[in-house]
Coordinates of N, CA and C in Angstrom, one line a residue:
M1 N 11.6 -11.6 11.3 CA 10.5 -10.7 11.7 C 9.4 -11.9 11.2
N2 N 8.0 -11.6 11.9 CA 7.1 -12.6 11.4 C 5.9 -11.4 10.9
K3 N 5.2 -11.8 10.4 CA 3.9 -11.1 9.7 C 3.2 -10.3 10.4
I4 N 3.1 -10.4 11.6 CA 2.6 -9.6 12.4 C 3.4 -8.3 12.9
E5 N 4.8 -8.8 12.8 CA 6.0 -7.4 13.2 C 6.0 -6.8 11.9
I6 N 6.0 -7.4 10.6 CA 6.1 -6.8 9.2 C 5.1 -5.5 9.0
I7 N 3.9 -6.1 9.7 CA 2.6 -5.1 9.3 C 2.8 -4.0 10.4
A8 N 3.0 -4.5 11.6 CA 3.3 -3.4 12.9 C 4.0 -2.2 12.4
R9 N 5.4 -2.6 11.7 CA 5.9 -1.4 11.6 C 6.0 -1.0 10.2
R10 N 6.0 -1.5 9.0 CA 5.5 -1.4 7.5 C 4.4 -0.1 7.2
I11 N 3.0 -0.9 8.1 CA 1.9 -0.2 7.9 C 1.6 0.4 8.6
L12 N 1.6 -0.1 10.0 CA 1.3 0.9 11.1 C 2.1 2.2 11.5
G13 N 3.3 1.6 11.3 CA 4.4 2.6 11.7 C 4.9 2.5 12.9
W14 N 4.7 1.8 13.9 CA 4.7 1.7 15.4 C 6.2 1.0 15.4
K15 N 6.6 1.2 16.3 CA 8.0 1.1 16.7 C 7.9 0.0 18.0
L16 N 8.6 -1.0 18.2 CA 9.1 -1.6 19.2 C 9.7 -1.1 20.2
N17 N 9.2 -0.8 21.4 CA 9.5 -0.2 22.6 C 10.2 -1.2 23.4
R18 N 9.9 -2.2 23.8 CA 10.6 -3.4 24.7 C 10.1 -4.5 23.5
W19 N 11.0 -5.6 24.3 CA 10.7 -6.7 23.4 C 9.3 -7.3 23.6
D20 N 8.3 -6.7 24.6 CA 7.0 -7.0 24.8 C 5.9 -6.0 24.1
R21 N 6.2 -4.8 23.8 CA 5.4 -3.5 23.5 C 5.7 -2.9 22.2
W22 N 4.4 -2.8 21.5 CA 4.9 -1.5 20.4 C 4.4 -0.2 21.3
F23 N 4.8 0.6 20.6 CA 4.6 2.3 20.3 C 3.9 2.8 19.3
D24 N 2.8 3.2 19.4 CA 2.0 4.0 18.2 C 2.4 5.6 18.5
Y25 N 3.2 5.9 17.6 CA 3.6 7.4 17.9 C 2.6 8.1 17.4
E26 N 1.4 7.9 16.8 CA 0.6 8.5 16.1 C -0.2 8.9 17.5
T27 N -0.8 8.2 18.3 CA -1.8 8.1 19.4 C -1.2 8.0 20.6
G28 N 0.2 7.7 20.7 CA 1.0 7.9 21.9 C 0.7 6.7 22.7
V29 N 0.1 5.7 22.1 CA -0.1 4.6 23.3 C 0.7 3.3 23.0
F30 N 1.0 3.0 24.0 CA 1.7 1.3 24.2 C 0.6 0.2 23.9
I31 N 1.0 -0.3 23.0 CA 0.6 -1.7 22.6 C 1.2 -3.3 23.1
P32 N 0.6 -3.7 23.9 CA 1.1 -4.6 24.4 C 1.4 -6.1 23.2
V33 N 2.4 -6.5 22.9 CA 2.4 -7.3 21.8 C 1.5 -8.6 21.2
S34 N 1.1 -9.1 23.0 CA 0.1 -10.6 23.0 C -1.0 -9.9 23.0
E35 N -1.1 -8.6 22.5 CA -2.6 -8.1 22.7 C -3.0 -7.6 20.9
F36 N -2.2 -7.5 20.3 CA -2.4 -7.5 19.0 C -2.1 -8.6 18.1
Q37 N -3.5 -8.9 18.0 CA -3.8 -10.4 17.1 C -4.4 -10.2 16.0
P38 N -4.2 -9.8 15.0 CA -4.9 -9.3 13.7 C -5.5 -10.5 12.6
E39 N -4.7 -11.5 13.2 CA -5.2 -12.9 12.5 C -6.8 -13.6 13.3
Q40 N -6.6 -13.3 14.4 CA -7.7 -13.5 15.2 C -8.8 -12.7 15.8
N41 N -8.3 -11.3 15.6 CA -9.6 -10.3 15.9 C -9.6 -9.9 14.8
L42 N -11.1 -9.8 14.5 CA -11.4 -8.7 13.4 C -11.5 -7.3 13.7
D43 N -11.6 -6.7 15.1 CA -11.4 -5.3 15.1 C -9.8 -5.0 15.0
H44 N -9.0 -6.0 15.4 CA -7.5 -5.8 15.0 C -7.3 -5.6 13.8
A45 N -7.9 -6.5 12.9 CA -7.7 -6.5 11.2 C -8.4 -5.2 10.7
M46 N -9.5 -4.9 11.4 CA -9.6 -3.7 10.7 C -9.2 -2.2 10.8
R47 N -8.7 -2.2 12.1 CA -7.4 -1.3 12.4 C -6.3 -1.2 11.5
I48 N -6.1 -2.1 10.6 CA -4.9 -2.4 9.6 C -5.6 -1.9 8.4
V49 N -7.3 -2.0 8.3 CA -7.7 -1.6 7.0 C -7.9 -0.1 6.8
D50 N -8.2 0.7 8.1 CA -8.0 2.1 8.3 C -7.1 2.6 7.9
R51 N -5.8 1.9 8.4 CA -4.7 2.7 8.0 C -4.4 2.8 6.3
L52 N -4.5 1.4 5.8 CA -4.5 1.2 4.7 C -5.3 2.3 3.7
E53 N -6.2 2.0 4.1 CA -7.3 3.3 3.4 C -6.6 4.6 3.7
K54 N -6.3 4.9 4.6 CA -5.6 6.2 4.5 C -4.8 6.5 3.7
L55 N -3.8 5.4 3.5 CA -2.7 5.5 2.5 C -3.0 5.3 1.1
G56 N -4.5 5.4 0.9 CA -4.9 5.6 -0.4 C -5.2 4.0 -1.1
F57 N -5.5 2.8 -0.3 CA -5.7 1.7 -0.8 C -6.9 1.7 -0.7
T58 N -7.8 0.8 -1.6 CA -9.0 0.5 -1.7 C -9.2 -1.1 -1.0
Y59 N -10.1 -0.8 0.1 CA -10.5 -2.3 0.7 C -11.7 -2.8 -0.1
S60 N -11.8 -3.9 -0.5 CA -12.9 -5.0 -0.9 C -13.0 -6.3 -0.1
T61 N -14.0 -6.9 0.1 CA -14.1 -8.9 0.5 C -15.3 -9.4 -0.3
N62 N -15.1 -10.4 -0.2 CA -16.3 -11.0 -0.1 C -16.9 -11.3 1.0
G63 N -16.7 -10.8 1.8 CA -17.3 -10.8 3.4 C -16.8 -12.0 4.3
V64 N -16.2 -13.2 3.4 CA -16.0 -14.2 4.6 C -14.8 -14.9 4.6
S65 N -14.0 -15.0 3.4 CA -12.8 -15.6 3.7 C -11.4 -14.8 2.6
M66 N -12.2 -13.6 1.9 CA -11.3 -13.2 1.0 C -10.8 -11.5 1.1
A67 N -9.8 -10.8 1.3 CA -9.9 -9.4 1.3 C -8.8 -9.0 0.3
C68 N -9.1 -7.7 -0.3 CA -8.5 -7.0 -1.4 C -8.0 -5.3 -1.0
F69 N -6.8 -5.3 -1.1 CA -6.2 -4.0 -0.9 C -5.9 -3.6 -2.4
N70 N -6.6 -3.0 -3.3 CA -6.6 -2.6 -4.6 C -6.3 -4.1 -5.4
D71 N -4.9 -4.3 -5.7 CA -4.7 -5.5 -6.6 C -4.2 -6.7 -5.7
F72 N -4.1 -6.6 -4.7 CA -3.4 -7.4 -3.7 C -4.8 -8.1 -2.8
C73 N -4.6 -9.3 -3.3 CA -5.6 -10.2 -2.9 C -5.5 -11.5 -2.2
E74 N -5.8 -11.8 -1.0 CA -5.7 -12.8 -0.2 C -6.8 -13.7 0.2
T75 N -6.7 -14.7 0.8 CA -7.9 -15.3 1.6 C -6.8 -15.7 2.7
G76 N -8.5 -16.7 3.7 CA -8.0 -17.2 5.0 C -9.2 -17.7 5.6
D77 N -9.0 -18.2 6.3 CA -9.8 -19.2 7.1 C -11.1 -18.3 7.5
T78 N -10.8 -17.2 7.8 CA -11.5 -16.0 8.5 C -11.1 -14.7 7.9
L79 N -12.3 -13.9 7.9 CA -12.1 -12.8 7.3 C -10.6 -11.8 8.0
A80 N -10.6 -11.7 9.4 CA -9.2 -11.4 9.7 C -8.0 -11.9 9.3
E81 N -8.2 -13.2 9.1 CA -6.7 -13.7 8.4 C -6.5 -13.2 7.1
A82 N -7.7 -13.4 6.5 CA -7.5 -13.0 4.9 C -7.4 -11.3 5.0
I83 N -7.5 -10.4 5.8 CA -7.2 -8.9 5.8 C -5.8 -9.0 6.1
T84 N -4.9 -9.7 7.3 CA -3.6 -9.7 7.5 C -3.0 -10.2 6.6
N85 N -3.4 -11.4 6.1 CA -2.5 -11.9 4.5 C -2.6 -11.0 3.8
A86 N -3.5 -10.2 3.1 CA -3.5 -9.0 2.2 C -2.6 -8.1 2.7
A87 N -3.0 -7.6 3.9 CA -1.8 -6.4 4.2 C -0.2 -7.0 4.1
Y88 N 0.0 -8.2 4.6 CA 1.3 -8.8 4.8 C 1.5 -8.8 3.2
S89 N 0.9 -9.0 2.3 CA 1.4 -9.2 0.9 C 1.8 -7.8 0.3
I90 N 1.0 -6.6 0.6 CA 1.6 -5.4 0.6 C 2.6 -5.2 1.1
A91 N 3.0 -5.4 2.7 CA 4.2 -4.9 3.6 C 5.3 -5.6 3.1
D92 N 5.3 -6.8 2.6 CA 6.3 -7.7 2.5 C 7.0 -7.6 0.9
T93 N 5.9 -6.8 0.1 CA 6.6 -7.0 -1.3 C 6.4 -5.5 -1.9
S94 N 6.0 -4.4 -0.9 CA 6.2 -3.4 -1.6 C 7.1 -2.1 -0.4
T95 N 7.6 -1.3 -0.8 CA 8.5 -0.5 -0.2 C 7.4 0.8 0.6
V96 N 7.1 0.9 1.4 CA 5.9 1.6 1.8 C 6.8 3.3 2.3
P97 N 6.5 4.1 1.5 CA 7.4 5.6 1.4 C 7.4 6.0 3.0
E98 N 8.3 6.6 3.5 CA 8.3 7.4 4.8 C 7.5 8.5 4.9
E99 N 6.5 8.8 3.8 CA 5.8 10.0 4.2 C 4.4 9.1 4.3
W100 N 4.3 7.8 4.4 CA 3.1 7.0 4.5 C 3.0 7.3 6.0
L101 N 4.3 7.1 6.8 CA 4.2 6.6 8.3 C 4.2 7.7 9.0

């Protein structure tokens, strides 16, 4: 799995419906894989921020190239990339409890 797949599955709780689209059970919406690009799109990255805040994480940033969720801090060339990197740090190193999904 790549970084975006791990975030989609472990943080957002999405399921891969087909090889080319996710299904968000919370909203009942299909999301084409090609249309979820949080590293390039700040609106997509903020969707991750919203979800992690609902899960109890506190989000902070320097506004440009660093994002933190509690003690998980990462940098990127853009804020969207930094958010994605920090979220990936959580998803890749933490077990997300089932009750979060």
